[in-house]
Short mmCIF file of C-alpha atoms in Angstrom, two decimals:
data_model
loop_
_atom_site.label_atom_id
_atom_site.label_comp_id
_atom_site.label_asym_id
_atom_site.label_seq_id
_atom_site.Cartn_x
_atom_site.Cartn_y
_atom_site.Cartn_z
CA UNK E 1 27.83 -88.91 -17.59
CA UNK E 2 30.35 -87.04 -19.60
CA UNK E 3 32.24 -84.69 -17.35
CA UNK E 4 35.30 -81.97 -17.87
CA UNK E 5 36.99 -81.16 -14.72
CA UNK E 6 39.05 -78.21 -13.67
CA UNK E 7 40.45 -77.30 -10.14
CA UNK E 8 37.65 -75.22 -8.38
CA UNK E 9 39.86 -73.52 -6.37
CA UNK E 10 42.35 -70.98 -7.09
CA UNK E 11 45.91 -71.75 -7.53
CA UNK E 12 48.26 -69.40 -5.94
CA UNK E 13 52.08 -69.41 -7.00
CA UNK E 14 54.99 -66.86 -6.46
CA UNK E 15 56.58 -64.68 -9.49
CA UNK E 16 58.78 -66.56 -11.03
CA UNK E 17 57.26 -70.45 -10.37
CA UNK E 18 56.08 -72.97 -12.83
CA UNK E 19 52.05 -72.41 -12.50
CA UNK E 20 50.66 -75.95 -13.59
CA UNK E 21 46.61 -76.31 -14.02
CA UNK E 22 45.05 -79.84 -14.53
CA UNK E 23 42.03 -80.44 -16.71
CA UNK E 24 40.48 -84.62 -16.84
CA UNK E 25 37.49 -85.68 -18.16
CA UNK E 26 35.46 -89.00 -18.67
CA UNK E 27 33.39 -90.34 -21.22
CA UNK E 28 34.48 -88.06 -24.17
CA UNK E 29 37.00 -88.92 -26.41
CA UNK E 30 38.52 -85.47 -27.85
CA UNK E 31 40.01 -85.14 -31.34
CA UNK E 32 41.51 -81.74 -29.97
CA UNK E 33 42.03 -80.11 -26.88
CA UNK E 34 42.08 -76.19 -26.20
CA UNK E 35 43.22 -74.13 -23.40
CA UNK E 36 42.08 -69.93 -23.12
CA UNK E 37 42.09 -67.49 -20.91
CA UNK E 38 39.71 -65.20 -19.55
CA UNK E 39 40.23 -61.78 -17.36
CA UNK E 40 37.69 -60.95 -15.13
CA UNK E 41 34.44 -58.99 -17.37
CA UNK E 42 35.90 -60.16 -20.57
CA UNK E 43 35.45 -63.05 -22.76
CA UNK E 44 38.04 -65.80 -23.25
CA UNK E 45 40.65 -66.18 -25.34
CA UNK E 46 42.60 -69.09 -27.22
CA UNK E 47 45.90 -69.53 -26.38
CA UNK E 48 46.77 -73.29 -27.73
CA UNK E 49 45.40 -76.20 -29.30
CA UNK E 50 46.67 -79.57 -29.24
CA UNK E 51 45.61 -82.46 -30.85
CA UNK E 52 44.79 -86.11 -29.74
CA UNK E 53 48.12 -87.19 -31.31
CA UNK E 54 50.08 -84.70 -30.01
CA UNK E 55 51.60 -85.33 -26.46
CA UNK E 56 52.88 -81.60 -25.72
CA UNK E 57 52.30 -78.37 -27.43
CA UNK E 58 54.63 -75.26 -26.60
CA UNK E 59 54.28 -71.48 -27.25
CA UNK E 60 56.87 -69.03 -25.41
CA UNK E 61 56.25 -69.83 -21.85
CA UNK E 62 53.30 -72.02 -22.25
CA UNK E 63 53.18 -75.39 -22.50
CA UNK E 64 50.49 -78.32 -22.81
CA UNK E 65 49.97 -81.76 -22.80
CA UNK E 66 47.64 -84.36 -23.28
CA UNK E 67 47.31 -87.72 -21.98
CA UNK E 68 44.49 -89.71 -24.05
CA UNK E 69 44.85 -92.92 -21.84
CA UNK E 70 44.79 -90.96 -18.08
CA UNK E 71 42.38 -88.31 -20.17
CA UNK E 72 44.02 -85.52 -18.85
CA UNK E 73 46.06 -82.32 -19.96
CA UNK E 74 48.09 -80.31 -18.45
CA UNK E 75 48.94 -77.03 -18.77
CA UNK E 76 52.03 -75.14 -17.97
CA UNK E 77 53.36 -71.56 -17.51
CA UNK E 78 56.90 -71.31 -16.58
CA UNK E 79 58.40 -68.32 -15.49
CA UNK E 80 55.08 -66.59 -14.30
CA UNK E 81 54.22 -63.35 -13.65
CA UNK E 82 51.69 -61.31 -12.16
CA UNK E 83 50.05 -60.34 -15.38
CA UNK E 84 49.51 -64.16 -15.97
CA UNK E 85 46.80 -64.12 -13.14
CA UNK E 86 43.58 -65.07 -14.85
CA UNK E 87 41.29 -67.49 -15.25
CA UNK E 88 42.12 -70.66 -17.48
CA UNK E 89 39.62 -72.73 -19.67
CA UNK E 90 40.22 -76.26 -21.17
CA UNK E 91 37.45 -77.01 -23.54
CA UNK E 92 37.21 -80.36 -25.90
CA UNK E 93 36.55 -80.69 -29.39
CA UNK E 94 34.84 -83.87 -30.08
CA UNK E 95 34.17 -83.51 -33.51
CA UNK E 96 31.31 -82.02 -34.81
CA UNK E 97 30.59 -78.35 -34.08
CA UNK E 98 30.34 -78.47 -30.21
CA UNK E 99 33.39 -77.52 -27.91
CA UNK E 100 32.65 -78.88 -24.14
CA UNK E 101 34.45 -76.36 -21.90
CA UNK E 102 35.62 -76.37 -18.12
CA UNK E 103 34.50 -74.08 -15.34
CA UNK E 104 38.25 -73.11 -15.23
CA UNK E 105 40.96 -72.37 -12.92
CA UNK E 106 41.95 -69.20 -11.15
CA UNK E 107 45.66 -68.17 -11.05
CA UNK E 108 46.68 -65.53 -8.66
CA UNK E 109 50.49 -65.07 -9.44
CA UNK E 110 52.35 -62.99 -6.45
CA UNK E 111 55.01 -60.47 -7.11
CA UNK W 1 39.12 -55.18 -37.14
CA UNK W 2 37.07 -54.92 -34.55
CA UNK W 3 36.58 -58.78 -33.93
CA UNK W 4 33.32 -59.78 -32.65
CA UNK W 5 31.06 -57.50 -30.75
CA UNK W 6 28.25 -57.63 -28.82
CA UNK W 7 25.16 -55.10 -27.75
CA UNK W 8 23.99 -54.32 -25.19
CA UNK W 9 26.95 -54.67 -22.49
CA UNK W 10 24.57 -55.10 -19.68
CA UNK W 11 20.81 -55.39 -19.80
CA UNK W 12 18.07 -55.75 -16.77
CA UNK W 13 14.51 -57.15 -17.78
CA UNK W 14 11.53 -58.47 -15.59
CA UNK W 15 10.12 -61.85 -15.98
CA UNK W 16 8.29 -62.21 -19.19
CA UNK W 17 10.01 -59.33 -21.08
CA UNK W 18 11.48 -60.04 -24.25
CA UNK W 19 14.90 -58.84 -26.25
CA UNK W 20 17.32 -59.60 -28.58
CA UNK W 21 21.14 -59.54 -28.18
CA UNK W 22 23.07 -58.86 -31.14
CA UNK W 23 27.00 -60.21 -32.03
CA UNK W 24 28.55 -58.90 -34.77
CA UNK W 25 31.88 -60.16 -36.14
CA UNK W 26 34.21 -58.78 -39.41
CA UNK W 27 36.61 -61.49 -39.65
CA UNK W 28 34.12 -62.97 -42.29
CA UNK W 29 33.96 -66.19 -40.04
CA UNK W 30 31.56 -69.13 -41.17
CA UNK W 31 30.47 -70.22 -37.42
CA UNK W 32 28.78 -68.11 -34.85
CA UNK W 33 27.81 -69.38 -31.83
CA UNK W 34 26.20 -67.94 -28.55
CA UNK W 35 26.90 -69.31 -24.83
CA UNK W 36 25.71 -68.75 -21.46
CA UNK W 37 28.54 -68.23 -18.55
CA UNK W 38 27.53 -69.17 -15.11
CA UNK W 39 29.30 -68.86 -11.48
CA UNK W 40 31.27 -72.34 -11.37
CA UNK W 41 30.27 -73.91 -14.49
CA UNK W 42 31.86 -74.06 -17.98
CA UNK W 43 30.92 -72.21 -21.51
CA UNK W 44 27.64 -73.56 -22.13
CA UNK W 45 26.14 -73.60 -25.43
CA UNK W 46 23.12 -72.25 -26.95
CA UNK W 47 22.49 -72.07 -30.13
CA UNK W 48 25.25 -72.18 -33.21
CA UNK W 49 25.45 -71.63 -36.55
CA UNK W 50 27.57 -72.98 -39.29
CA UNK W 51 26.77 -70.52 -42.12
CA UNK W 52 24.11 -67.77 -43.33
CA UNK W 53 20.72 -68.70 -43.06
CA UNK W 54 21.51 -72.04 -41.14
CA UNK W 55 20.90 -72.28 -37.02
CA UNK W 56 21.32 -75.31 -34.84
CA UNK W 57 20.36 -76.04 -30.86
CA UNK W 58 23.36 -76.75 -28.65
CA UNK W 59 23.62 -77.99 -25.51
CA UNK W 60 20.65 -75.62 -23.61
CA UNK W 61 18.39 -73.96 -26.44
CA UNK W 62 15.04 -73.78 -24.42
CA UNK W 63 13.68 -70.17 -23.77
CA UNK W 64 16.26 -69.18 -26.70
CA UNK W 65 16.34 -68.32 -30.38
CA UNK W 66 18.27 -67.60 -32.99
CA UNK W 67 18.84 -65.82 -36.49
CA UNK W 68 21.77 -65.92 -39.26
CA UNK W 69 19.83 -64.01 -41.78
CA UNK W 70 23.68 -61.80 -42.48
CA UNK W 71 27.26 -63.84 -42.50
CA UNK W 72 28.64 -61.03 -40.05
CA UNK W 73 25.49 -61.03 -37.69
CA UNK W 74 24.14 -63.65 -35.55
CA UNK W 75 21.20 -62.77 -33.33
CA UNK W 76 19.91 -64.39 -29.86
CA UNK W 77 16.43 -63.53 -28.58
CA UNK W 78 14.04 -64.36 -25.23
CA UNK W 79 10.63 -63.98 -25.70
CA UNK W 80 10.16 -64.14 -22.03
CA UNK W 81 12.64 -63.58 -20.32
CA UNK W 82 13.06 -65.91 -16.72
CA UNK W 83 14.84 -65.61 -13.52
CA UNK W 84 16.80 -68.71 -14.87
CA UNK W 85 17.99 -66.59 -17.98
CA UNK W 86 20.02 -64.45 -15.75
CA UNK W 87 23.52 -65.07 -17.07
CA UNK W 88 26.90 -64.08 -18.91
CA UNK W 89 25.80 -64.30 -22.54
CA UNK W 90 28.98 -64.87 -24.82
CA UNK W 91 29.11 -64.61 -28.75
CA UNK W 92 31.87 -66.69 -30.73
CA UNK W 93 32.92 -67.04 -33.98
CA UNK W 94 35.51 -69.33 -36.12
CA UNK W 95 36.96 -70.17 -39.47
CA UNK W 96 35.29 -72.26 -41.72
CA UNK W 97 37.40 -75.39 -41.65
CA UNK W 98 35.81 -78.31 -43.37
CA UNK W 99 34.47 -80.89 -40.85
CA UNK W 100 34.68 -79.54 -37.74
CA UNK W 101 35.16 -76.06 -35.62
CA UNK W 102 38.64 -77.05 -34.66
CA UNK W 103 39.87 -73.73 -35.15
CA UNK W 104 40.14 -71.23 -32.29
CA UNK W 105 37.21 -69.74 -31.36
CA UNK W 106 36.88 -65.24 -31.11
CA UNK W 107 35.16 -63.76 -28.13
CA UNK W 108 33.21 -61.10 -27.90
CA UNK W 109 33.38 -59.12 -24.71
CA UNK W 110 29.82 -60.65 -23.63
CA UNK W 111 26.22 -59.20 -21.87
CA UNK W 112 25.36 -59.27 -18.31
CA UNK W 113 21.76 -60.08 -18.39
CA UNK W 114 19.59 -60.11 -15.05
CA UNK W 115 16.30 -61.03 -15.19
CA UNK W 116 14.21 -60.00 -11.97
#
């Protein structure tokens, strides 16, 4: 069955520390690959998109990549702070109109 | 701009009730879509729409309609409302891009619905 998979539990990382949150998935095969965030009693939003071509995607302290052969991305936040403490969705595009998206991944960032 | 927008915030109905939640967007977007939020699962998908007028079933349309009779409007009802129904309901909309919604997709702030 197709499947997107994000780490259930909550990753917790000191000020300052590269925060790194893993999304793999089987049986799709994504033209594009999103990442968003979402605070707690708000909806998400986008923060990158990076294509199947594309092996890493930057914007200011984010960064993302995308492995089509291990079907995984990563996603990267370097220098974090506590105001990066959210939640984090990956979602697929697999053509069409339909984006398959993750459960997510909690970051707690300590000062 | 307001973005997209969503009423009511919060909502509680019994089982069999009906109601309609209403998302809004001015960013003259061509897709709308509406998703369902539980505890430990992903963004799942209703019911979208790819222009005025047209409506689609995504990945769990049963117990749900829709309407696109407006561009800016996109409308999600439950005739009778179940236990099962008791969710995060999240509108989205995107740019019009030819093939596919590739684009980013806009939020709105979403309804907490409980059935009882």
């Amino acid at each position: 069955s197709q499947k997107i998979e994000q780490n259930s539990e909550a990753l917790n990382i000191q000020e300052g520390k590269t925060a790194t949150l893993t999304c793999n998935y089987t049986n799709y095969s994504p033209a594009y690959l999103q990442w968003y965030r979402q605070d707690p009693g708000r909806g998400p939003v986008f923060l990158l998109l990076i294509r199947e071509n594309e092996k890493e995607k930057r914007k200011e302290r984010l960064k993302v990549t995308f492995d089509t052969t291990l079907k995984q991305s990563l996603f990267h936040i370097t220098a974090s702070q506590p105001a990066d403490s959210a939640t984090y969705l990956c979602a697929l595009v697999t053509g069409g109109f339909k984006t398959i998206f993750g459960a997510g991944t909690r970051l707690f960032v300590k000062a | 701009n307001a973005g997209v927008t969503q009423t009511p915030k919060f909502r509680v109905l019994k089982t069999g009730q009906s109601m309609t939640l209403l998302c809004a967007q001015d960013m003259n977007h061509e897709y709308m879509y509406w998703y369902r939020q539980d505890p430990g699962m992903g963004l799942r998908l209703i019911h979208y729409s790819v222009g005025e007028g047209t409506t689609a079933k995504g990945e769990v349309p049963d117990g749900y309609n829709v309407s696109r009779l407006k561009k800016q409007n996109f409308l999600l009802g439950l005739e009778s409302a179940a236990p099962s129904q008791t969710s995060v309901y999240f509108c989205a909309s995107s740019y019009y891009t030819g093939t596919s919604s590739v684009d980013e997709q806009f939020f709105g702030p979403g309804t907490r619905l409980t059935v009882l």
